[in-house]
CSV table of C-alpha atoms in Angstrom, one decimal:
chain,number,residue,atom,x,y,z
A,34,MET,CA,32.5,41.4,41.1
A,35,SER,CA,31.9,42.5,44.9
A,36,GLY,CA,29.8,40.0,47.0
A,37,LYS,CA,27.8,36.6,46.8
A,38,PRO,CA,26.1,35.6,44.3
A,39,VAL,CA,22.1,34.1,44.8
A,40,LEU,CA,23.2,30.5,43.4
A,41,ILE,CA,19.7,29.2,44.1
A,42,ARG,CA,16.2,31.3,43.1
A,43,ASP,CA,12.7,29.2,42.8
A,44,GLY,CA,14.2,25.7,43.4
A,45,LEU,CA,16.2,26.5,39.7
A,46,ARG,CA,20.5,26.8,39.4
A,47,ILE,CA,22.1,29.8,38.5
A,48,ASP,CA,22.1,28.5,35.0
A,49,GLY,CA,18.6,27.6,35.0
A,50,ARG,CA,19.5,23.4,36.2
A,51,LYS,CA,17.5,21.8,38.8
A,52,PRO,CA,19.5,20.3,41.7
A,53,GLU,CA,20.2,17.2,40.3
A,54,GLU,CA,20.0,17.9,36.7
A,55,LEU,CA,23.6,17.6,34.6
A,56,ARG,CA,24.7,20.3,31.9
A,57,PRO,CA,25.1,19.0,28.4
A,58,VAL,CA,27.5,16.5,28.0
A,59,ARG,CA,29.4,15.7,24.2
A,60,ILE,CA,31.9,13.1,23.7
A,61,ALA,CA,33.7,12.5,20.9
A,62,LEU,CA,36.0,9.5,20.2
A,63,GLY,CA,39.7,9.3,18.2
A,64,VAL,CA,39.6,13.3,17.7
A,65,LEU,CA,43.4,13.1,17.2
A,66,LYS,CA,45.2,11.5,14.8
A,67,ASN,CA,48.4,11.2,16.1
A,68,ALA,CA,47.9,9.4,19.5
A,69,ASN,CA,46.9,6.4,19.5
A,70,GLY,CA,43.6,7.0,21.2
A,71,SER,CA,42.0,10.4,22.6
A,72,ALA,CA,39.0,11.7,23.8
A,73,LEU,CA,36.9,15.2,23.5
A,74,VAL,CA,34.5,15.3,26.7
A,75,GLU,CA,32.8,18.5,27.2
A,76,TYR,CA,30.7,19.0,30.4
A,77,GLY,CA,28.5,22.6,29.1
A,78,ASN,CA,31.6,25.0,28.8
A,79,THR,CA,34.3,22.7,30.8
A,80,LYS,CA,35.7,21.0,27.6
A,81,ALA,CA,38.8,18.3,28.4
A,82,LEU,CA,41.0,16.5,25.5
A,83,ALA,CA,42.7,13.3,27.1
A,84,ALA,CA,45.3,11.8,24.2
A,85,VAL,CA,46.9,8.1,25.4
A,86,TYR,CA,50.5,7.1,23.9
A,87,GLY,CA,51.2,3.6,24.4
A,88,PRO,CA,52.3,1.0,25.9
A,89,ARG,CA,54.8,2.1,24.2
A,90,GLU,CA,58.7,1.7,25.3
A,91,ALA,CA,59.8,3.4,29.0
A,92,LEU,CA,61.9,6.7,28.5
A,93,PRO,CA,64.1,7.3,30.4
A,94,LYS,CA,65.0,3.6,31.1
A,95,HIS,CA,65.4,3.9,34.8
A,96,ILE,CA,61.6,4.8,35.3
A,97,SER,CA,60.5,1.3,34.5
A,98,LEU,CA,58.7,-1.1,36.3
A,99,PRO,CA,60.1,-5.0,35.7
A,100,ASP,CA,56.2,-5.7,36.5
A,101,ARG,CA,53.9,-3.3,35.1
A,102,ALA,CA,53.8,-0.8,33.1
A,103,ILE,CA,54.2,2.7,34.7
A,104,LEU,CA,50.8,5.1,33.8
A,105,ARG,CA,52.1,9.4,33.4
A,106,VAL,CA,49.3,11.5,33.6
A,107,ARG,CA,49.8,15.1,32.8
A,108,TYR,CA,46.6,17.2,33.5
A,109,HIS,CA,47.4,20.7,32.4
A,110,MET,CA,45.1,23.9,31.9
A,111,ALA,CA,45.4,25.7,28.7
A,112,PRO,CA,46.4,29.4,29.1
A,113,PHE,CA,43.4,30.2,27.1
A,114,SER,CA,41.1,28.3,29.4
A,115,THR,CA,40.0,30.8,32.9
A,116,THR,CA,39.4,34.0,32.1
A,117,GLU,CA,42.3,35.6,33.1
A,118,ARG,CA,45.4,33.7,31.5
A,119,LYS,CA,46.9,31.2,33.5
A,120,SER,CA,50.7,30.6,33.2
A,121,PRO,CA,51.0,27.8,31.5
A,122,ALA,CA,53.8,26.0,33.6
A,123,PRO,CA,52.5,23.3,36.1
A,124,SER,CA,51.0,24.7,39.1
A,125,ARG,CA,50.9,23.0,42.3
A,126,ARG,CA,47.4,22.2,41.8
A,127,GLU,CA,48.0,20.9,38.0
A,128,ILE,CA,50.4,18.6,40.0
A,129,GLU,CA,48.4,17.3,42.9
A,130,LEU,CA,45.5,16.6,39.8
A,131,SER,CA,47.7,14.7,38.0
A,132,LYS,CA,48.2,12.5,41.0
A,133,VAL,CA,45.1,11.5,41.9
A,134,ILE,CA,44.3,11.1,38.3
A,135,ARG,CA,47.1,8.4,37.9
A,136,GLU,CA,45.7,6.7,40.9
A,137,ALA,CA,42.1,6.6,39.8
A,138,LEU,CA,43.3,5.3,36.2
A,139,GLU,CA,46.0,3.0,37.7
A,140,SER,CA,43.4,1.3,39.7
A,141,VAL,CA,41.6,0.2,36.1
A,142,VAL,CA,44.5,-0.4,33.8
A,143,PHE,CA,45.6,-3.9,33.8
A,144,THR,CA,49.6,-2.5,33.9
A,145,SER,CA,51.0,-6.0,34.7
A,146,GLN,CA,50.3,-7.0,30.9
A,147,PHE,CA,52.9,-4.4,29.8
A,148,PRO,CA,55.8,-5.1,32.1
A,149,ARG,CA,58.7,-2.4,31.8
A,150,ALA,CA,56.5,-0.2,29.2
A,151,SER,CA,54.9,2.8,29.8
A,152,ILE,CA,51.4,4.5,29.4
A,153,ASP,CA,51.4,8.3,28.8
A,154,VAL,CA,48.0,9.9,29.3
A,155,PHE,CA,47.9,14.1,28.2
A,156,ILE,CA,44.6,15.6,29.5
A,157,GLU,CA,44.5,19.4,28.4
A,158,ILE,CA,41.5,21.6,29.5
A,159,LEU,CA,40.6,23.5,26.8
A,160,GLN,CA,38.2,25.8,28.5
A,161,ALA,CA,37.7,25.6,32.1
A,162,ASP,CA,33.9,25.9,34.5
A,163,GLY,CA,34.4,23.9,37.2
A,164,GLY,CA,34.5,20.3,37.2
A,165,THR,CA,37.9,19.7,35.4
A,166,ARG,CA,39.0,17.7,37.3
A,167,THR,CA,36.7,14.9,36.9
A,168,THR,CA,36.2,15.9,33.2
A,169,GLY,CA,39.8,15.2,32.7
A,170,LEU,CA,39.2,12.3,34.6
A,171,THR,CA,36.2,10.9,32.2
A,172,ALA,CA,38.3,11.7,28.9
A,173,ALA,CA,41.7,10.5,29.9
A,174,SER,CA,39.2,7.0,30.5
A,175,LEU,CA,37.6,6.7,27.1
A,176,ALA,CA,41.2,7.9,25.7
A,177,LEU,CA,42.5,4.6,27.3
A,178,ALA,CA,39.6,2.8,25.9
A,179,ASP,CA,39.9,4.2,22.4
A,180,ALA,CA,43.7,3.2,22.5
A,181,GLY,CA,42.6,-0.4,23.0
A,182,ILE,CA,44.1,-0.8,26.6
A,183,PRO,CA,43.2,-3.6,28.6
A,184,MET,CA,41.3,-2.1,31.6
A,185,ARG,CA,38.6,-3.2,34.3
A,186,ASP,CA,36.6,-0.8,32.8
A,187,LEU,CA,35.7,3.1,32.5
A,188,VAL,CA,36.1,5.7,35.0
A,189,ILE,CA,33.9,8.2,34.7
A,190,GLY,CA,33.7,11.4,37.0
A,191,VAL,CA,31.5,13.9,37.8
A,192,ALA,CA,31.6,16.3,41.0
A,193,VAL,CA,28.6,17.0,43.7
A,194,GLY,CA,28.2,20.4,45.2
A,195,LYS,CA,26.6,22.3,48.2
A,196,VAL,CA,25.3,26.2,47.4
A,197,ASP,CA,23.2,27.9,49.3
A,198,GLY,CA,22.3,24.4,51.3
A,199,VAL,CA,21.4,22.6,48.4
A,200,LEU,CA,22.7,19.6,47.2
A,201,VAL,CA,23.3,20.0,43.4
A,202,LEU,CA,24.8,17.9,40.8
A,203,ASP,CA,27.7,19.0,38.1
A,204,ILE,CA,28.6,21.7,39.5
A,205,ASN,CA,30.1,25.1,37.4
A,206,GLU,CA,32.8,27.2,38.3
A,207,LEU,CA,30.4,30.1,40.3
A,208,GLU,CA,28.8,27.3,42.4
A,209,ASP,CA,32.1,26.1,43.0
A,210,GLU,CA,34.0,29.8,43.9
A,211,TYR,CA,30.8,30.8,46.1
A,212,GLY,CA,29.3,26.9,47.0
A,213,GLU,CA,29.8,25.6,50.4
A,214,ALA,CA,31.3,22.0,49.3
A,215,ASP,CA,32.7,20.2,46.4
A,216,LEU,CA,32.4,16.4,45.9
A,217,PRO,CA,34.4,15.1,43.2
A,218,VAL,CA,33.8,11.8,42.4
A,219,GLY,CA,35.1,9.0,39.8
A,220,ILE,CA,33.4,5.8,39.4
A,221,MET,CA,33.4,2.9,37.5
A,222,PRO,CA,30.1,2.7,35.9
A,223,ASN,CA,29.6,-0.9,36.1
A,224,THR,CA,30.6,-2.2,38.9
A,225,GLY,CA,30.0,1.0,40.6
A,226,GLU,CA,33.4,1.2,42.3
A,227,ILE,CA,34.6,4.3,43.6
A,228,VAL,CA,37.9,5.4,42.1
A,229,LEU,CA,38.4,9.1,42.8
A,230,LEU,CA,37.2,10.9,46.2
A,231,GLN,CA,37.7,14.2,47.1
A,232,LEU,CA,35.8,17.0,49.4
A,233,ASN,CA,36.4,20.5,49.9
A,234,GLY,CA,34.2,22.2,52.2
A,235,VAL,CA,31.7,20.5,54.5
A,236,LEU,CA,29.0,17.8,54.1
A,237,THR,CA,27.0,16.3,57.2
A,238,SER,CA,27.2,12.2,57.1
A,239,GLY,CA,23.0,12.3,56.0
A,240,GLU,CA,24.1,15.0,53.3
A,241,PHE,CA,27.5,13.1,51.8
A,242,LYS,CA,25.6,9.7,51.3
A,243,GLN,CA,22.9,11.8,49.7
A,244,ALA,CA,25.5,13.2,47.3
A,245,LEU,CA,27.1,10.5,46.7
A,246,ASP,CA,23.6,8.8,45.5
A,247,MET,CA,23.7,12.0,42.7
A,248,ALA,CA,26.5,11.4,41.6
A,249,TYR,CA,26.0,7.2,41.0
A,250,LYS,CA,23.1,9.0,39.1
A,251,GLY,CA,25.1,11.5,37.4
A,252,VAL,CA,27.6,8.9,36.0
A,253,GLU,CA,25.2,6.9,34.7
A,254,GLN,CA,23.5,9.1,32.5
A,255,ILE,CA,27.2,10.3,31.5
A,256,TYR,CA,28.0,6.6,31.1
A,257,LYS,CA,25.0,6.4,28.5
A,258,THR,CA,26.8,9.1,26.4
A,259,ALA,CA,29.8,7.7,26.5
A,260,LYS,CA,28.4,4.3,25.2
A,261,GLU,CA,26.8,6.0,22.4
A,262,ALA,CA,30.2,7.6,21.3
A,263,MET,CA,31.8,4.6,21.6
A,264,TYR,CA,29.6,3.3,19.0
A,265,ARG,CA,29.6,6.3,17.3
A,266,LYS,CA,33.4,5.4,16.4
A,267,TYR,CA,32.3,2.0,15.5
A,268,TYR,CA,29.6,2.7,13.2
A,269,LYS,CA,32.0,5.5,11.4
A,270,MET,CA,35.4,2.9,10.6
A,271,PHE,CA,31.9,1.0,9.5
A,272,GLU,CA,30.5,3.6,6.9
A,273,GLU,CA,34.2,4.6,6.4
A,274,VAL,CA,34.6,2.9,3.1
A,275,ARG,CA,31.2,3.5,1.7
B,84,MET,CA,27.5,-20.4,31.0
B,85,LYS,CA,24.6,-17.9,30.0
B,86,VAL,CA,25.8,-15.6,27.2
B,87,LEU,CA,24.6,-12.0,27.9
B,88,VAL,CA,25.5,-10.6,24.5
B,89,ALA,CA,25.2,-10.9,21.1
B,90,ASP,CA,27.8,-12.5,18.8
B,91,ARG,CA,29.9,-9.4,16.8
B,92,GLN,CA,28.1,-6.9,18.8
B,93,LEU,CA,30.5,-4.3,20.7
B,94,VAL,CA,31.1,-4.4,23.6
B,95,ARG,CA,33.5,-1.8,25.8
B,96,PRO,CA,35.8,-2.6,29.2
B,97,GLY,CA,33.9,-3.6,31.6
B,98,ASP,CA,31.1,-4.7,30.1
B,99,CYS,CA,30.0,-8.3,31.3
B,100,LEU,CA,29.5,-10.5,28.8
B,101,ALA,CA,28.2,-13.9,30.4
B,102,ILE,CA,27.9,-15.4,33.5
B,103,LEU,CA,29.4,-18.8,34.5
B,104,GLU,CA,27.0,-21.2,35.8
B,105,GLU,CA,29.9,-23.0,37.7
B,106,GLY,CA,33.4,-22.8,39.5
B,107,ILE,CA,34.4,-21.3,42.8
B,108,ILE,CA,33.0,-17.5,43.8
B,109,SER,CA,36.3,-15.6,44.3
B,110,ASN,CA,37.3,-11.9,44.6
B,111,GLU,CA,40.1,-12.2,42.8
B,112,ILE,CA,40.4,-11.4,39.2
B,113,LYS,CA,41.1,-14.0,36.2
B,114,ARG,CA,42.4,-12.6,32.9
B,115,TYR,CA,42.5,-14.1,29.8
B,116,PRO,CA,44.8,-11.6,28.1
B,117,ASP,CA,44.7,-13.1,24.5
B,118,LYS,CA,41.0,-13.1,24.9
B,119,HIS,CA,40.5,-9.9,26.3
B,120,ILE,CA,38.3,-11.3,29.4
B,121,TYR,CA,38.2,-11.1,32.3
B,122,VAL,CA,36.4,-13.0,35.1
B,123,LEU,CA,35.4,-12.0,38.6
B,124,ASP,CA,32.5,-13.4,40.9
B,125,ASN,CA,31.6,-16.1,38.1
B,126,LYS,CA,31.0,-13.1,35.6
B,127,VAL,CA,32.9,-12.6,32.6
B,128,TYR,CA,33.7,-8.8,31.6
B,129,SER,CA,35.2,-7.4,28.1
B,130,ASP,CA,38.7,-5.5,29.0
B,131,VAL,CA,38.7,-3.4,25.5
B,132,LEU,CA,36.5,-2.0,23.4
B,133,GLY,CA,35.7,-4.2,20.6
B,134,ILE,CA,33.7,-6.5,18.9
B,135,VAL,CA,32.5,-9.9,20.6
B,136,TYR,CA,32.8,-12.9,19.4
B,137,ILE,CA,30.7,-16.1,20.7
B,138,GLU,CA,32.0,-19.1,19.3
B,139,ASP,CA,30.2,-22.9,20.9
B,140,LYS,CA,31.4,-21.9,24.8
B,141,ASP,CA,34.3,-19.9,23.9
B,142,ILE,CA,33.8,-16.0,24.5
B,143,ASN,CA,36.7,-13.6,22.8
B,144,VAL,CA,36.8,-9.9,22.1
B,145,VAL,CA,38.6,-8.5,19.1
B,146,PRO,CA,39.7,-5.3,19.6
B,147,LEU,CA,39.1,-2.2,17.6
B,148,GLU,CA,42.7,-0.9,18.0
B,149,SER,CA,45.6,-2.4,19.8
B,150,VAL,CA,49.3,-2.7,19.6
B,151,TYR,CA,51.4,-5.6,18.8
B,152,TYR,CA,52.6,-7.8,21.9
B,153,PRO,CA,55.5,-10.0,21.0
B,154,ARG,CA,55.4,-13.8,21.3
B,155,LYS,CA,58.1,-16.3,20.9
B,156,ASP,CA,58.0,-17.8,16.8
B,157,ASP,CA,56.0,-14.8,15.7
B,158,THR,CA,57.0,-14.0,12.1
B,159,VAL,CA,57.7,-10.0,12.2
B,160,ILE,CA,59.0,-7.5,9.5
B,161,GLY,CA,61.1,-5.1,12.1
B,162,ILE,CA,63.0,-2.1,10.6
B,163,VAL,CA,66.8,-1.3,11.7
B,164,ASP,CA,66.6,1.4,14.2
B,165,SER,CA,70.1,1.6,16.0
B,166,ILE,CA,73.7,-0.5,15.5
B,167,GLY,CA,75.9,-1.3,18.5
B,168,VAL,CA,78.9,-3.4,18.3
B,169,THR,CA,77.5,-6.5,18.9
B,170,SER,CA,73.7,-6.4,17.8
B,171,TRP,CA,70.9,-4.5,16.7
B,172,SER,CA,68.1,-2.7,17.6
B,173,ILE,CA,65.4,-3.6,15.7
B,174,ASP,CA,61.6,-1.6,15.7
B,175,ILE,CA,58.7,-4.0,15.8
B,176,ARG,CA,56.0,-1.8,16.7
B,177,ALA,CA,55.8,-3.5,20.7
B,178,PRO,CA,56.3,-1.4,23.6
B,179,TYR,CA,59.7,-3.2,23.5
B,180,LYS,CA,63.1,-2.8,21.3
B,181,ALA,CA,63.7,-6.2,19.8
B,182,ILE,CA,67.6,-7.3,19.4
B,183,LEU,CA,69.3,-9.2,16.8
B,184,PRO,CA,73.0,-10.1,17.7
B,185,GLY,CA,75.8,-10.0,15.0
B,186,SER,CA,76.1,-13.5,15.5
B,187,ASP,CA,73.0,-14.2,14.2
B,188,VAL,CA,73.4,-12.9,10.5
B,189,ILE,CA,77.0,-13.6,10.3
B,190,GLU,CA,78.8,-16.7,10.6
B,191,GLY,CA,82.2,-16.9,13.1
B,192,PHE,CA,81.2,-13.3,14.7
B,193,ASN,CA,83.8,-11.5,15.7
B,194,PRO,CA,83.0,-8.0,16.8
B,195,ILE,CA,86.6,-6.3,15.8
B,196,THR,CA,87.1,-7.4,12.5
B,197,HIS,CA,83.2,-7.5,11.4
B,198,ASN,CA,81.5,-4.1,10.9
B,199,LEU,CA,77.7,-4.8,11.5
B,200,ARG,CA,76.8,-1.5,8.9
B,201,ASN,CA,77.7,-3.6,6.2
B,202,TYR,CA,75.4,-6.0,6.9
B,203,LEU,CA,72.0,-3.9,7.6
B,204,ASP,CA,72.1,-0.3,8.1
B,205,THR,CA,69.3,2.1,10.4
B,206,GLY,CA,66.5,1.8,7.7
B,207,ASP,CA,66.7,-1.4,6.6
B,208,LEU,CA,64.0,-3.4,6.7
B,209,ILE,CA,63.9,-7.3,7.8
B,210,LEU,CA,61.8,-10.7,8.4
B,211,ALA,CA,62.7,-12.5,11.5
B,212,LYS,CA,61.4,-15.0,13.9
B,213,ILE,CA,61.0,-13.9,17.8
B,214,ALA,CA,63.1,-16.4,18.8
B,215,ILE,CA,63.0,-15.6,23.0
B,216,PHE,CA,60.6,-13.7,24.7
B,217,ASP,CA,59.9,-13.7,28.3
B,218,ARG,CA,58.7,-10.3,29.2
B,219,THR,CA,61.1,-9.5,32.0
B,220,ARG,CA,64.0,-9.4,28.7
B,221,ASP,CA,63.4,-7.8,25.4
B,222,PRO,CA,62.8,-10.0,22.4
B,223,MET,CA,65.5,-11.3,20.7
B,224,LEU,CA,65.2,-12.3,16.9
B,225,THR,CA,66.5,-14.9,14.8
B,226,THR,CA,66.8,-14.3,10.3
B,227,LYS,CA,67.7,-18.3,10.3
B,228,GLY,CA,65.0,-19.7,8.5
B,229,LYS,CA,63.8,-20.4,5.2
B,230,GLY,CA,62.8,-16.5,3.9
B,231,LEU,CA,63.8,-15.0,6.7
B,232,GLY,CA,66.8,-12.1,6.5
B,233,LYS,CA,66.6,-8.5,4.7
B,234,ILE,CA,63.6,-7.2,2.8
B,235,LEU,CA,65.0,-6.7,-0.8
B,236,GLU,CA,62.5,-6.2,-2.8
B,237,GLY,CA,58.9,-5.7,-3.1
B,238,VAL,CA,56.4,-3.2,-1.0
B,239,VAL,CA,55.7,-3.3,2.6
B,240,VAL,CA,52.1,-2.3,3.8
B,241,GLU,CA,51.5,-1.1,7.3
B,242,ILE,CA,48.0,-2.5,8.6
B,243,LYS,CA,46.6,-2.4,12.3
B,244,PRO,CA,48.0,-5.2,14.8
B,245,SER,CA,44.4,-5.9,15.6
B,246,LYS,CA,43.2,-6.5,11.8
B,247,VAL,CA,46.0,-9.5,11.3
B,248,ALA,CA,44.0,-12.1,12.1
B,249,ARG,CA,41.2,-11.2,10.0
B,250,LEU,CA,43.8,-10.6,7.2
B,251,VAL,CA,44.5,-14.4,7.4
B,252,GLY,CA,41.6,-15.4,7.9
B,253,LYS,CA,40.0,-18.8,9.3
B,254,LYS,CA,42.6,-21.7,8.5
B,255,GLY,CA,44.7,-19.2,6.0
B,256,SER,CA,41.3,-18.3,3.6
B,257,MET,CA,41.6,-14.9,3.5
B,258,TYR,CA,45.4,-14.8,2.7
B,259,ASN,CA,44.8,-18.2,0.3
B,260,LEU,CA,42.6,-16.2,-1.5
B,261,LEU,CA,44.5,-13.2,-1.5
B,262,SER,CA,47.6,-15.1,-3.0
B,263,SER,CA,45.9,-17.0,-5.6
B,264,LYS,CA,43.9,-14.6,-6.8
B,265,SER,CA,46.8,-12.2,-7.4
B,266,GLY,CA,49.8,-14.4,-8.0
B,267,CYS,CA,51.6,-12.3,-5.8
B,268,ASP,CA,54.0,-13.8,-2.8
B,269,ILE,CA,52.3,-12.3,0.1
B,270,THR,CA,54.1,-12.6,4.0
B,271,ILE,CA,51.8,-11.5,6.2
B,272,ALA,CA,54.0,-10.6,9.8
B,273,GLN,CA,52.2,-11.1,12.9
B,274,ASN,CA,53.3,-6.7,14.2
B,275,GLY,CA,51.0,-6.1,11.4
B,276,TYR,CA,52.9,-5.5,8.2
B,277,VAL,CA,52.5,-7.1,5.0
B,278,TRP,CA,55.4,-7.8,2.4
B,279,LEU,CA,53.9,-8.5,-0.9
B,280,LYS,CA,56.1,-9.0,-3.6
B,281,CYS,CA,53.9,-9.4,-7.3
B,282,LYS,CA,55.3,-9.1,-11.1
B,283,ASP,CA,53.8,-5.8,-12.4
B,284,GLU,CA,52.9,-2.4,-10.4
B,285,TYR,CA,48.9,-2.9,-11.4
B,286,VAL,CA,48.3,-6.3,-9.3
B,287,THR,CA,50.1,-4.3,-6.4
B,288,LYS,CA,48.1,-1.3,-6.2
B,289,VAL,CA,45.1,-3.9,-6.4
B,290,LEU,CA,46.4,-5.9,-3.6
B,291,ILE,CA,47.0,-3.3,-1.6
B,292,GLU,CA,43.5,-1.4,-2.5
B,293,ALA,CA,42.0,-5.2,-1.3
B,294,ILE,CA,44.4,-5.0,2.2
B,295,ARG,CA,42.7,-1.6,3.2
B,296,LEU,CA,39.1,-3.2,2.5
B,297,ILE,CA,39.7,-5.8,4.9
B,298,GLU,CA,41.6,-3.5,7.2
B,299,LEU,CA,38.2,-1.4,7.0
B,300,LYS,CA,35.3,-3.8,7.1
B,301,ALA,CA,37.5,-6.0,9.5
B,302,HIS,CA,34.3,-6.8,11.5
B,303,ILE,CA,31.9,-7.8,8.4
B,304,ARG,CA,30.3,-10.8,7.8
B,305,GLY,CA,31.1,-12.5,4.3
B,306,LEU,CA,33.8,-10.3,4.2
B,307,THR,CA,35.9,-13.2,2.0
B,308,GLU,CA,33.6,-13.3,-0.5
B,309,GLU,CA,33.4,-9.4,-0.7
B,310,VAL,CA,37.2,-9.4,-1.6
B,311,ARG,CA,36.9,-12.3,-3.9
B,312,VAL,CA,34.4,-10.3,-6.1
B,313,PHE,CA,36.5,-7.0,-5.3
B,314,LEU,CA,39.6,-8.8,-6.7
B,315,GLU,CA,37.8,-11.0,-9.5
B,316,SER,CA,36.1,-7.7,-10.8
B,317,LYS,CA,40.0,-6.0,-11.1
B,318,LEU,CA,42.0,-8.5,-12.2
B,319,GLY,CA,39.7,-11.1,-13.9
B,320,GLU,CA,39.0,-14.8,-13.0
B,321,GLY,CA,42.5,-16.4,-11.7
B,322,LYS,CA,45.8,-15.4,-12.5
C-alpha cells in the first residue's frame, strides 16, 4: 500500500461507521469444554478467545504467594491472525500486553480468597483487526466470570482513536496504523473505575476527556451484549434437560 | 435494607443487589465469601455469576460454577494422588492437595516397617473428613470416624461442587427423598462426589439419572416434587 488512505469521508469512517459507532459485538460464554471458564469475544473482525483454569495448585510451587492467588495471563496472537504470518513465539509486545491485562484483572479478582493457588488465563487472538488488547481483556474478564471466580466487577475494554483530527470509537487496524492517536481503556462497567489505560500518540487534554466519555458510552453498549451472553448461558442450562 | 433484585434472578459480578439504610459508609470492601457478596459504600454487590436467593433480610448468591474450597469438618471423597514415606497426597478437587498421614490409617505406624502402598495405592478412592485446614497449610485429612475409609464397593458420581447444596436440599429434604425412594446408601461429599451403594444395577442407573436431573435443574422451583415424580415413575411407590 502506498501512502495514507482517506480515513474520514463525508463524516463516515473507512468501514462506513459513524465516529461514535462500535463494530458489531458478538459474545459467547462457555465455548471450551476443558476449561473452567471460557469466552469468545468479537469486535467486528477482531476475534479473541479466552480460557480460565483454576483456582488450582500453583506449579512450580515456589511461585505461589502466601496471602493470595497468583494470576497468570498469557496474551498470544495466533500465527494466522494477521495478514502476514506472525511467529508463534511470544514477542516483546505480547509480553507487555500480558502484563497490562494481568494488572487490569488483578484489580477486580478477589485473589485473597485462594492463597497459594493460581488462576491461569489464556487469551488467544484468532483474528486481529485492531483493538486486540481490549477485546482480549473483555474476553478474559468474561471467562473469569464464567469460571465462577469471585470478582468485584467485570472489565470491558474498548479503544478510542483519533484519525484525521476526529475522535473515533473502537478503532480498527487501518485507523490504528494511520491514525494520530490510540487510547485503549479497560473499565469496570458498574462502578466506572478505570483499570487499564494506555495512550499511543498525542491528544489534547480536551480531546482526552472527550475520548474517555466516548469510551464510557462504548463500554455501556458492550456490557449490554455481555449481559445478554451471560443470560444465554444460564438459559442454555435451563433448556438442556428438555 | 432496600432490595433491588428479584428472588432467583440471574446476577453478574458487580451487580448491585441491595442498599443498606444504616451502617457506616466506608471505602473499604467488606466481603462475605460464603454468600458471594461484598459490601461497599452501603451497597451490596454480587461477586460471581449466579442466582440470587433472598430470604427475609438475608441475601446470598449461588454461583453457576465454582471450585470446591475446603473447610474444616467437611466430608470429602478423594483420589490417592501420590504416596510419600509418611503420608499420602490426596486429590480432593480443591486448589490444594490434601494430606492423609500414615499414622491416621495404620496403628503404631512406623515408616521403616510399614509400606503405605500396601494400604492405599494411587487411584484408590477414600471417604475422609477434613481435620485441619487454615489457608496457610494444605488441608489435613482423617479417616477416623464412622463410615470413613477406603471405598471398596458402589459407584461414585461426580457433580459440580456448586450443586451439592441443592442435592442435599433444605434440611436434607432432597437427600431423604433420594435415599428413601431408592433404598440405596447415599453419601454426599462436600467436594462434589456422590457415593452410591445400591442392591441392583437398575436402581443405580435411575439414581444417577435423578442426580443429573438435579444438577441440571438446580435453580428451578419445586424440584423436589419433580424428582419425586421421576423416581416414582421409574421405581414405583417406595421400596
